[in-house]
Coordinates of C-alpha atoms and ligand atoms in Angstrom, one line a residue:
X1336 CA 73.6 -6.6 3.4
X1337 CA 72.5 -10.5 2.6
X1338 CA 74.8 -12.8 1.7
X1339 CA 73.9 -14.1 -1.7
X1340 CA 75.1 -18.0 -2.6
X1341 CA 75.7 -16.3 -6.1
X1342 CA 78.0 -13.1 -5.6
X1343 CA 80.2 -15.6 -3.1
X1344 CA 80.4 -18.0 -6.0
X1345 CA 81.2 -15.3 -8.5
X1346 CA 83.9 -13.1 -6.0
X1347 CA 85.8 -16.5 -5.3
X1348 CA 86.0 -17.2 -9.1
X1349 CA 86.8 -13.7 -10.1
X1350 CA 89.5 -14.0 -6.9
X1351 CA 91.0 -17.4 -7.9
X1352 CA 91.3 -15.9 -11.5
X1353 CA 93.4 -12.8 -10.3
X1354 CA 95.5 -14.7 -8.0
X1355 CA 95.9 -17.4 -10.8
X1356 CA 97.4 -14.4 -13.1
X1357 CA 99.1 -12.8 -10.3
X1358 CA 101.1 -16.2 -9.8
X1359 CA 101.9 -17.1 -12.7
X1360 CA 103.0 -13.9 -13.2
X1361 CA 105.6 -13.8 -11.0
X1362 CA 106.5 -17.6 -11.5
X1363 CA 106.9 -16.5 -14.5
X1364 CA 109.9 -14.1 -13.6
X1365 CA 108.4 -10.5 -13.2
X1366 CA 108.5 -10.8 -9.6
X1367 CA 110.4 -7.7 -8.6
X1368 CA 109.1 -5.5 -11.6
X1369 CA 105.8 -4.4 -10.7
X1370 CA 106.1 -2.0 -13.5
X1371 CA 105.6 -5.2 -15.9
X1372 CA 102.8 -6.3 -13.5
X1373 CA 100.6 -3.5 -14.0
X1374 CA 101.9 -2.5 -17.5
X1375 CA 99.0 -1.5 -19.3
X1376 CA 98.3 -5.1 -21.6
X1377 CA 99.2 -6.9 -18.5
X1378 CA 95.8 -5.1 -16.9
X1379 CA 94.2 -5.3 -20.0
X1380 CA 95.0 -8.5 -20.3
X1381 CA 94.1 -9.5 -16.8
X1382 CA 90.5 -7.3 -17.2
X1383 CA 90.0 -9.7 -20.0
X1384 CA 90.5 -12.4 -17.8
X1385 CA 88.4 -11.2 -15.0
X1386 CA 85.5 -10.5 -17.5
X1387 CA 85.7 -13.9 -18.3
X1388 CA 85.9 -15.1 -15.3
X1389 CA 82.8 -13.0 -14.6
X1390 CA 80.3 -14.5 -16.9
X1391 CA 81.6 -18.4 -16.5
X1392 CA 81.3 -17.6 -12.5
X1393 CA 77.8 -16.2 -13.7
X1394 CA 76.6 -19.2 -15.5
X1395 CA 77.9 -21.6 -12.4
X1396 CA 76.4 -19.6 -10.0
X1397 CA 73.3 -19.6 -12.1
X1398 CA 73.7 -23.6 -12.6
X1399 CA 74.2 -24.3 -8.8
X1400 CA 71.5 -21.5 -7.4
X1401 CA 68.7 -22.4 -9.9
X1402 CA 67.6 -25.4 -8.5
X1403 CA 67.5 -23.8 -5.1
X1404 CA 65.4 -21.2 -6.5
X1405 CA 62.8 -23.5 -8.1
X1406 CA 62.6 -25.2 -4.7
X1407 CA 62.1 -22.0 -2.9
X1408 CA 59.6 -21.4 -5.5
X1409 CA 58.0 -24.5 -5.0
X1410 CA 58.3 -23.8 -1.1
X1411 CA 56.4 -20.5 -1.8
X1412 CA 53.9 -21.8 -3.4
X1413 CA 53.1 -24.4 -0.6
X1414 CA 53.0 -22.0 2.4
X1415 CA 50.3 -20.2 0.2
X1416 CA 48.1 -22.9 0.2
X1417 CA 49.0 -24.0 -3.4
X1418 CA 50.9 -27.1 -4.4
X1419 CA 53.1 -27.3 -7.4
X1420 CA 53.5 -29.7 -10.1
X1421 CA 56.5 -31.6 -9.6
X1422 CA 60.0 -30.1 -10.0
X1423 CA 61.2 -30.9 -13.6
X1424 CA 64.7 -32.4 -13.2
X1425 CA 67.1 -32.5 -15.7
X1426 CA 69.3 -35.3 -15.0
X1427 CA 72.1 -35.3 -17.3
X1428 CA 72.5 -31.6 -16.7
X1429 CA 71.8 -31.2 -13.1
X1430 CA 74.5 -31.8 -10.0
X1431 CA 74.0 -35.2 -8.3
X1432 CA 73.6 -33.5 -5.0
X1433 CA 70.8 -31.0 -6.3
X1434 CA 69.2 -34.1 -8.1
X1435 CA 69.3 -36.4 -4.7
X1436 CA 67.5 -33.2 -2.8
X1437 CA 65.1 -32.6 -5.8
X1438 CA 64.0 -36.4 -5.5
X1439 CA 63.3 -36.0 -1.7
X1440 CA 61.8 -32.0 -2.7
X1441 CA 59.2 -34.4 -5.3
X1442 CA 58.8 -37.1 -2.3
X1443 CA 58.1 -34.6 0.5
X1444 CA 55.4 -32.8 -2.3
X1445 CA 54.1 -36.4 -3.1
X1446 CA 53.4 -36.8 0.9
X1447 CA 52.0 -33.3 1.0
X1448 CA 49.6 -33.9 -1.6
X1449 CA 48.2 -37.0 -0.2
X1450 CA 48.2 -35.6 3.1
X1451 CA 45.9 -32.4 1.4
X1452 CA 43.6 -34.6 -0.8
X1453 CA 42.7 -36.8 2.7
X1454 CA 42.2 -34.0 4.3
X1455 CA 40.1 -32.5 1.5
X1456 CA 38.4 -35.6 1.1
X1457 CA 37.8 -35.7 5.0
X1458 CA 36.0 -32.5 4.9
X1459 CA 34.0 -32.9 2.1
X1460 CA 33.0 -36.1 3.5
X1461 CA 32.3 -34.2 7.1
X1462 CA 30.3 -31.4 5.2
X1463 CA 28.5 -34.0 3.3
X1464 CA 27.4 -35.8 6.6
X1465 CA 26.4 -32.5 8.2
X1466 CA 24.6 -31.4 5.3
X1467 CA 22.5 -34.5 5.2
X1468 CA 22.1 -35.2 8.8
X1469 CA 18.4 -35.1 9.8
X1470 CA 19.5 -32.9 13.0
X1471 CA 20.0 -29.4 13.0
X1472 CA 23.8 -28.6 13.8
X1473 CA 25.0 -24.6 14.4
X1474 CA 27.9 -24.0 15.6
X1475 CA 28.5 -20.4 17.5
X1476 CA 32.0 -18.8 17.8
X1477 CA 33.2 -17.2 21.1
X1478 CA 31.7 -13.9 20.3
X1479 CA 28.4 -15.9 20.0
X1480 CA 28.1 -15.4 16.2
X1481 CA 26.9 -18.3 14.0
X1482 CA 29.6 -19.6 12.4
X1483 CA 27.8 -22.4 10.5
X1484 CA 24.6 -23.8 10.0
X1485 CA 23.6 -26.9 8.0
X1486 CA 20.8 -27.1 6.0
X1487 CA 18.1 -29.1 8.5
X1488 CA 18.4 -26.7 11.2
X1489 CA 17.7 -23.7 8.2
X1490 CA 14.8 -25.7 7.8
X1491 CA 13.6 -27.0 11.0
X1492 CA 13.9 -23.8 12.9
X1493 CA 12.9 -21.4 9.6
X1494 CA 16.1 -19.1 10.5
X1495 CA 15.9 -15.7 9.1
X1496 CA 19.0 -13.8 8.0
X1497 CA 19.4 -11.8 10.8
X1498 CA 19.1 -14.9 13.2
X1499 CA 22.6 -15.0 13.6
X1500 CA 23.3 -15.0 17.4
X1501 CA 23.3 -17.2 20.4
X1502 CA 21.2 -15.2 22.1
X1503 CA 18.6 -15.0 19.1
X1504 CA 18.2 -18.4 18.5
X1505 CA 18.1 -19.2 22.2
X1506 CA 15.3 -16.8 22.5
X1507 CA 13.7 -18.1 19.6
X1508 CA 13.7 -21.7 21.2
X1509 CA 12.3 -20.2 24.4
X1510 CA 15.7 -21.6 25.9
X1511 CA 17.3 -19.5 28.9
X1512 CA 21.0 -20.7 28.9
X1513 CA 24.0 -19.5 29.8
X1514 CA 26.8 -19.3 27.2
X1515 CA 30.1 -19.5 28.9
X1516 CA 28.2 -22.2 31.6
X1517 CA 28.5 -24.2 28.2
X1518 CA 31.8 -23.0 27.3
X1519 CA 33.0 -24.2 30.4
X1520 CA 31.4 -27.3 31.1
X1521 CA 33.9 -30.0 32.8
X1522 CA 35.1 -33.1 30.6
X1523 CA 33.4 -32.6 27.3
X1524 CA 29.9 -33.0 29.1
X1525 CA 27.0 -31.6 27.4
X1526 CA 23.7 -30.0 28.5
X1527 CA 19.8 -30.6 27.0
X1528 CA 16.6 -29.5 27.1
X1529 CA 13.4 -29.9 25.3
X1530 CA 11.1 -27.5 24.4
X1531 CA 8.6 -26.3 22.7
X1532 CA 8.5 -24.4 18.9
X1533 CA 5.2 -24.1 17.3
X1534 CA 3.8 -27.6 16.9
X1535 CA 7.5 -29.0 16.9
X1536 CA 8.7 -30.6 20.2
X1537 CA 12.6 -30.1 20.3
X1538 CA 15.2 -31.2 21.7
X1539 CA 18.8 -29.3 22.1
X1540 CA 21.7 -30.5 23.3
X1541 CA 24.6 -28.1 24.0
X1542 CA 28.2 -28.8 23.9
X1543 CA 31.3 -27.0 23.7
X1544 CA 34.3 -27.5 21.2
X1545 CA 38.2 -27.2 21.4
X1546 CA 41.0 -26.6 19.1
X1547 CA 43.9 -29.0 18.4
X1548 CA 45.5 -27.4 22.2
X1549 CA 42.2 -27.8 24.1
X1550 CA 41.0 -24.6 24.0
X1551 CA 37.6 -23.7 23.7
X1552 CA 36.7 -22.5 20.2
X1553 CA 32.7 -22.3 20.5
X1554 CA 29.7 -24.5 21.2
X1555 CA 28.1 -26.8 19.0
X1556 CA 24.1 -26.6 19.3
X1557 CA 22.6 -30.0 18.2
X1558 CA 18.6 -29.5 16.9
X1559 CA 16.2 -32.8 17.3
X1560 CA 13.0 -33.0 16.0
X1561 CA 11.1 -35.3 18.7
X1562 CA 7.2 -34.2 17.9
X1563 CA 6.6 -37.6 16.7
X1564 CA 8.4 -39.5 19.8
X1565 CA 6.7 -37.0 22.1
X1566 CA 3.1 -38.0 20.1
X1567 CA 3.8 -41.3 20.6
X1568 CA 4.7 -41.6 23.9
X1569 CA 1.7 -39.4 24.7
X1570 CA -0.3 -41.8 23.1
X1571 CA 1.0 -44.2 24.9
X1572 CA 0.1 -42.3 28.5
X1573 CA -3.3 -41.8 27.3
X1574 CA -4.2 -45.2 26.4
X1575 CA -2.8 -46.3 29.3
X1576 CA -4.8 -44.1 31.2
X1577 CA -8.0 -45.0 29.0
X1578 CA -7.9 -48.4 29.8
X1579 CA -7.5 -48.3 33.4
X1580 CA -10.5 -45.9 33.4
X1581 CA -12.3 -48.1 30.9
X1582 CA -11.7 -51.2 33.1
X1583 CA -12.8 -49.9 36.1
X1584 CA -16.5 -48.4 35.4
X1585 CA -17.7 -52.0 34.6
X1586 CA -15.1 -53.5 37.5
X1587 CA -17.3 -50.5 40.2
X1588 CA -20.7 -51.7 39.3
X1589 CA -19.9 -55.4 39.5
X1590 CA -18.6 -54.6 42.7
X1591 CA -21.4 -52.7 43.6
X1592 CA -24.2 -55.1 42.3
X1593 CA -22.5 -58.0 44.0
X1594 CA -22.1 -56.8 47.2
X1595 CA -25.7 -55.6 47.1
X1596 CA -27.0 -59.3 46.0
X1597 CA -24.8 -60.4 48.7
X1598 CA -26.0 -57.9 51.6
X1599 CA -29.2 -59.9 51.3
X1600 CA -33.1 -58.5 51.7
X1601 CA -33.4 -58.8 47.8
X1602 CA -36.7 -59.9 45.9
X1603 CA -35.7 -63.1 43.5
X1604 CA -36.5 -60.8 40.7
X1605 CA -33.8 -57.8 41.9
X1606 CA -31.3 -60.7 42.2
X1607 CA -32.1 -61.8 38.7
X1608 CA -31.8 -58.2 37.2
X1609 CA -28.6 -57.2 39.0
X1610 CA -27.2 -60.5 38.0
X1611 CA -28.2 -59.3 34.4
X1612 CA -26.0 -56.2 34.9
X1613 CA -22.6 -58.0 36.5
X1614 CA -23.3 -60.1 33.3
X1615 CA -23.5 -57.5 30.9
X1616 CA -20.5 -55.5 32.7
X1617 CA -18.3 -58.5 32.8
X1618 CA -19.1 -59.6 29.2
X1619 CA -18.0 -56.1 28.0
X1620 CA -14.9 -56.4 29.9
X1621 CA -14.3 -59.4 28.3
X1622 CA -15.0 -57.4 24.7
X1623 CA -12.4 -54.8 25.9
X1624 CA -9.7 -57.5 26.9
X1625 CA -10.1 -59.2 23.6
X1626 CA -10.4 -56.2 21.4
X1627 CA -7.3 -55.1 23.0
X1628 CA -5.3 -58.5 22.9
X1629 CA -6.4 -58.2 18.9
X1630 CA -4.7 -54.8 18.8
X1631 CA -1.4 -55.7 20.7
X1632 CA -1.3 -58.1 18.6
X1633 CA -1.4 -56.1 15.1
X1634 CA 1.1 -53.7 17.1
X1635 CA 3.3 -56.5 17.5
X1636 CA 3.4 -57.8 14.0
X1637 CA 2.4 -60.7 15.9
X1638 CA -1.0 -60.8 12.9
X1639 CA 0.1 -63.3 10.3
X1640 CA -2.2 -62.0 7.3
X1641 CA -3.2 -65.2 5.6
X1642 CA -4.4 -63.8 1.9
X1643 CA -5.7 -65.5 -0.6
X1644 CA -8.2 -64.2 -3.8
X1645 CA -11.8 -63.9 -2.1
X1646 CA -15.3 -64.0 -3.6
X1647 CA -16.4 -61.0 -2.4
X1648 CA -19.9 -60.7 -2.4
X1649 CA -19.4 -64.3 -1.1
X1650 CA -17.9 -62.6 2.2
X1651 CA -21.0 -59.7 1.9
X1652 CA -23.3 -62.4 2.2
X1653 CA -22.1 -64.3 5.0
X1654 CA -21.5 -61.0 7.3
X1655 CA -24.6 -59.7 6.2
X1656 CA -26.5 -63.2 7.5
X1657 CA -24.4 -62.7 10.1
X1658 CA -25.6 -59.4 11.8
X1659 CA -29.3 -59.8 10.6
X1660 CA -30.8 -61.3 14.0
X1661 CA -29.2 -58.0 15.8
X1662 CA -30.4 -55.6 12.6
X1663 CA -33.8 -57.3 12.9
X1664 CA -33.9 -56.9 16.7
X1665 CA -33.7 -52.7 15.7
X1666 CA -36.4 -53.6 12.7
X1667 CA -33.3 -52.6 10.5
X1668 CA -33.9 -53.5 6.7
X1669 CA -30.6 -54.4 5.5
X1670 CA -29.8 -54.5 2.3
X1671 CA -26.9 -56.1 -0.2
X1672 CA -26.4 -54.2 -3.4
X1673 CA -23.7 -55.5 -5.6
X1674 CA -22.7 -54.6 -9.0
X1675 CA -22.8 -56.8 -12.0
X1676 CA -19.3 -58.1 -11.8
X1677 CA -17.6 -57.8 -8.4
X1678 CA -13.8 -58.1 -9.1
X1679 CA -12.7 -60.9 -6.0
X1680 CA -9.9 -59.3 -3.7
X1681 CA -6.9 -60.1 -2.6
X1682 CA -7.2 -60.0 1.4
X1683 CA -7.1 -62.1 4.7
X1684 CA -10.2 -63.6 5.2
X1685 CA -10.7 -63.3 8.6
X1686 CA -9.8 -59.9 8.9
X1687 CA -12.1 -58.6 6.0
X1688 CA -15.2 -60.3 7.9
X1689 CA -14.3 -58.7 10.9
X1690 CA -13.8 -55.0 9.7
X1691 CA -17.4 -55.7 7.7
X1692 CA -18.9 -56.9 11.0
X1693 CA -17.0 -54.0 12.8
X1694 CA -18.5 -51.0 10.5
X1695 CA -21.9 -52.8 10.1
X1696 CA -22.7 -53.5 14.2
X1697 CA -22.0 -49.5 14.8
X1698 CA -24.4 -49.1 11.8
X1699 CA -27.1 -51.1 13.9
X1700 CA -26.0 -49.3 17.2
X1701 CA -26.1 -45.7 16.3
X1702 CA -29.0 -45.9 13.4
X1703 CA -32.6 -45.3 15.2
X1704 CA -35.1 -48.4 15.0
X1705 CA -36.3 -49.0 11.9
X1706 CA -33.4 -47.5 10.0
X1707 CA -32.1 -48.7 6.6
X1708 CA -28.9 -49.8 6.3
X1709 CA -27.2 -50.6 2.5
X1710 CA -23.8 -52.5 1.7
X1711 CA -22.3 -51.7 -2.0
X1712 CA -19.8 -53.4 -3.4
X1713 CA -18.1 -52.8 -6.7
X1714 CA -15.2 -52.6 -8.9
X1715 CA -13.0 -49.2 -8.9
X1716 CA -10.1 -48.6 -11.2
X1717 CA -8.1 -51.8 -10.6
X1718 CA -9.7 -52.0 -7.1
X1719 CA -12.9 -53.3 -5.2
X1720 CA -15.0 -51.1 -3.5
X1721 CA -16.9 -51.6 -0.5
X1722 CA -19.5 -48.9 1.2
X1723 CA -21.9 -49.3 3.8
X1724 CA -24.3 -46.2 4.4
X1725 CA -26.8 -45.8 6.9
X1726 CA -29.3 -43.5 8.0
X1727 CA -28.2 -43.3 11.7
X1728 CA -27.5 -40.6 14.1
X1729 CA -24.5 -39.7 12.1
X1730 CA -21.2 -38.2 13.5
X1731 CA -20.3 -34.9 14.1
X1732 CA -17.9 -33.4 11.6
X1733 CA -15.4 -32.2 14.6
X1734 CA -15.4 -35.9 16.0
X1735 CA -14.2 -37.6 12.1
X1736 CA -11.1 -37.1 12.2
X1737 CA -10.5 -39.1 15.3
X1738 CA -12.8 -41.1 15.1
X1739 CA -10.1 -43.6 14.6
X1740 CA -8.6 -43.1 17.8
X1741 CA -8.4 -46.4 20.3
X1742 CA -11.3 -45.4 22.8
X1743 CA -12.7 -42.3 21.0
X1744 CA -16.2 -42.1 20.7
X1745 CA -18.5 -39.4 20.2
X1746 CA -20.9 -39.8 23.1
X1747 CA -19.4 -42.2 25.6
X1748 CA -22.4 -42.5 27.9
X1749 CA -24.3 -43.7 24.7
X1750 CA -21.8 -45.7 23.5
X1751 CA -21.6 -48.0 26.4
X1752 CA -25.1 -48.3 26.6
X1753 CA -24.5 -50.0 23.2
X1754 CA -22.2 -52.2 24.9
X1755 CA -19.4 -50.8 22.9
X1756 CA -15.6 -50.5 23.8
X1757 CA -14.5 -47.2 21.6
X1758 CA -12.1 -50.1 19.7
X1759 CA -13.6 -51.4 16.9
X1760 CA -12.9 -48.5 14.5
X1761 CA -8.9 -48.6 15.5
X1762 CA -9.2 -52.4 14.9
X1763 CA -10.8 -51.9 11.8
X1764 CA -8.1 -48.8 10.6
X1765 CA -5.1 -51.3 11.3
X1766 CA -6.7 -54.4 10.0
X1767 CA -8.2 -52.6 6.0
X1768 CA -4.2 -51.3 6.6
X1769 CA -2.6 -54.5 6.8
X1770 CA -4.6 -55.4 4.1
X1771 CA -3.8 -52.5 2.0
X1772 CA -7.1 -51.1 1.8
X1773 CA -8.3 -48.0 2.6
X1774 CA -11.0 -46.1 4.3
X1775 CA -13.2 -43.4 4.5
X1776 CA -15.7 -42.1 6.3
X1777 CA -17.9 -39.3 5.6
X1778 CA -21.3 -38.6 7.6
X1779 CA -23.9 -35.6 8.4
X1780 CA -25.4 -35.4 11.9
X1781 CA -28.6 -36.4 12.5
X1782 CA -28.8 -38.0 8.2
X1783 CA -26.5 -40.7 8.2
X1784 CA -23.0 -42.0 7.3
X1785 CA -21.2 -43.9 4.9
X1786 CA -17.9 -46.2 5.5
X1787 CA -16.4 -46.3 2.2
X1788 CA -13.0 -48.9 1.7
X1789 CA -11.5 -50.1 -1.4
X1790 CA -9.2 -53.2 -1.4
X1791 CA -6.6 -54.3 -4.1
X1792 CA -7.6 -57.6 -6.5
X1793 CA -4.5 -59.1 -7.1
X1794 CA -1.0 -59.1 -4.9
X1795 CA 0.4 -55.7 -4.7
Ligands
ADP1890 N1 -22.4 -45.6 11.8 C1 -22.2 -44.7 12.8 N2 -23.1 -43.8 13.0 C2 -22.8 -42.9 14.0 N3 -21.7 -42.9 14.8 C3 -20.8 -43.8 14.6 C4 -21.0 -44.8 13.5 N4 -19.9 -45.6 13.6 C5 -19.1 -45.1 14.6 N5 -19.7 -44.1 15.2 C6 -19.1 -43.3 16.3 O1 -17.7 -43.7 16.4 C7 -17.4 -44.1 17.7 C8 -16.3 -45.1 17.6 O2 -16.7 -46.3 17.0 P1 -16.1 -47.7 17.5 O3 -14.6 -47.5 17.4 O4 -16.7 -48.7 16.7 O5 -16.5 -47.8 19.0 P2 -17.8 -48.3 19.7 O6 -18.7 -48.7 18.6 O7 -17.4 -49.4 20.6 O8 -18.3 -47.1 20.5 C9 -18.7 -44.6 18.2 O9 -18.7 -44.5 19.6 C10 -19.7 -43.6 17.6 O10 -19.7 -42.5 18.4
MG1891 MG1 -18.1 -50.2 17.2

């Protein structure tokens, strides 16, 4: 059986009642007749008494146990996760002891609650920052189940329902890993590996995690998305590559040319015309170097766009006179057509000339002798357009969209016949860029194509 605070309470007070009566009792003389002790109103009497002393005892035992109780409640209620207003303390009524343990049962709830709300507030903020994280976290329990997910792996890796396992989504990433080689790795060290999804380039990194006593709870699976890094740096390889390989055609026949002239038993005219060649090959070097500082530079923000408002069928005409020796030297009939009021734009002037110059030249180059080559200008919504059209050899449609591309030319062999260096499209995409222009190009094979860019007329 329990011992209960409250039956104590009430047997002492029912105890210290009888022994009260039976003392005074027998102080009171009766000590030798117990006939007179238990005489029948002496027990009713003393039944009185202990039913009285039954429900004070009750209402004492009540008054000392009931703040106990609400504390036990209160302590309940806690250990299920739920916290209680505070205790309502009657002061006047309550003992001082019980109102001294109430104030510290209110200040241990006050700490509690804080404690609960950081903690709250701690993972909320935790699930906030995994929710909006651009990389893909899953976290996998021992059993190798997905435990959680966040929303950018969902969507990076398009998981299905039933994509719920290590070993699914490993196979899924093309990925052959070990678990418990994870699980076990030494001082929180992680593992990674890139691969390949699709057209997404990934990478994964691997770690294990631990409870509050170090032991291993699962393994944490961080998702990357690299596709653009991996572009870039691909990019990178291949211009690198490009250039070398650019570079050294002209470099081979200059050496070639040179050492022939200087092997001797040449006519003055073969001198002349290889001379020609080393000239031509070394001036399109030169063309490459400088085409290629100008692009560093726009890569380097090193450009300092100087804009001002242009005139700009003022800038038409001066490229146009420009470029009409080489047009006439093709029997090119160039032509300026401008509408009735050409809006001025807001551009670097430098930089416009040289994209018109850039777009024109190729028209020249790749348009057979004789051809006819048209510049429009215009206004367009709140914009200024500019077009040139030709009707050249046109570009394949396959070859448009990257056409763009530093060193990309349709037919190399013809291009550097032209003398060209495969850059002046990529100069002209960044420049119309840093201008906030645009650009289009549309063309037909074998009918012609047509460069159309439009430009803003005031400060955007
Ligand atoms: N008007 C055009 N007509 C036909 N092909 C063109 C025209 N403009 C550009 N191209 C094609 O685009 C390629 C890239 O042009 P560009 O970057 O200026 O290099 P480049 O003129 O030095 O070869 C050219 O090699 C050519 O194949
Ligand atoms: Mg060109």
């Amino acid at each position: 059986m329990k011992i209960s605070m409250k039956k104590i309470i009430r047997a002492m007070y029912i105890i210290m009642v009888v022994i009260v009566y039976i003392t005074t009792i027998i102080l009171s003389g009766s000590i030798i007749d117990t006939d007179k002790i238990f005489s029948k109103n002496n027990i009713i009497v003393l039944f009185i008494f202990v039913l009285l002393a039954y429900i004070v005892s009750v209402i004492i035992s009540n008054k000392i146990v009931s703040p106990l109780k609400r504390i036990e409640k209160g302590m309940r209620f806690i250990s299920e996760g739920k916290l209680p207003d505070n205790l309502k303390i009657k002061d006047d009524k309550e003992f001082q002891e019980y109102k001294e343990l109430m104030d510290a049962y209110s200040a241990m709830l006050k700490v509690i609650k804080k404690n609960t709300f950081d903690l709250n507030s701690q993972e909320s903020k935790t699930e906030i920052i995994l929710e909006h994280m651009a990389d893909g976290v899953i976290a996998f329990s021992t059993s190798r189940q997905v435990v959680h997910m966040n929303k950018a792996a969902m969507r990076m890796l398009n998981i299905t329902e039933n994509e719920d396992t290590f070993e699914k989504l490993c196979q899924k990433l093309n990925i052959t890993i070990d678990f418990d080689k994870i699980m076990y790795l030494p001082n929180y060290q992680s593992m990674e590996f890139k691969t390949q999804m699709g057209d997404l380039a990934l990478s994964i990194v691997f770690a294990p995690f631990f409870s509050d006593e170090l032991n291993p709870m699962g393994i944490i699976m961080i998702v990357r998305n690299i596709t653009d890094s991996v572009k870039t740096d691909n990019v990178r390889k291949e211009f690198v590559a490009n250039v070398s390989h650019e570079l050294k055609t002209p470099l081979t026949s200059i050496r070639g040319y040179s050492e022939t002239i200087m092997n001797g038993d040449l006519t003055y005219q073969e001198i002349v015309k290889f001379s020609k060649v080393i000239t031509q090959e070394a001036n399109r070097m030169s063309r490459m170097v400088s085409d290629l500082l100008q692009l560093s530079k726009i890569d380097y923000n090193k450009v300092n766009w100087n804009k001002s408002t242009l005139n700009t069928v003022d800038i038409l005409k001066k490229v146009c006179e420009k470029v009409r020796y080489e047009a006439e030297q093709k029997s090119h009939k160039l032509e300026l057509i401008c509408a009735e009021k050409v809006p001025p734009i807001y551009a670097d002037r430098d930089s416009i000339e040289q994209i018109v110059i850039n777009i024109l030249t190729n028209s020249i180059k790749y348009t057979p002798d004789g051809g006819l080559i048209r510049v429009y200008a215009g206004p367009i919504d709140d914009r200024v357009y500019i077009k040139v059209v030709d009707n050249g050899i046109g570009i394949p449609q396959k070859d448009l969209g990257r056409i763009f591309e530093r060193f990309y030319r349709v037919d190399k062999a013809r291009s550097r016949k032209m003398g060209g260096t495969g850059l002046g499209l990529s100069i002209v995409k960044e420049m119309v860029d840093g201008n906030n222009g645009t650009i289009n190009i549309n063309s037909k094979l074998n009918e012609g194509t047509e460069v159309t860019m439009t430009f803003p007329t005031k400060k955007e």
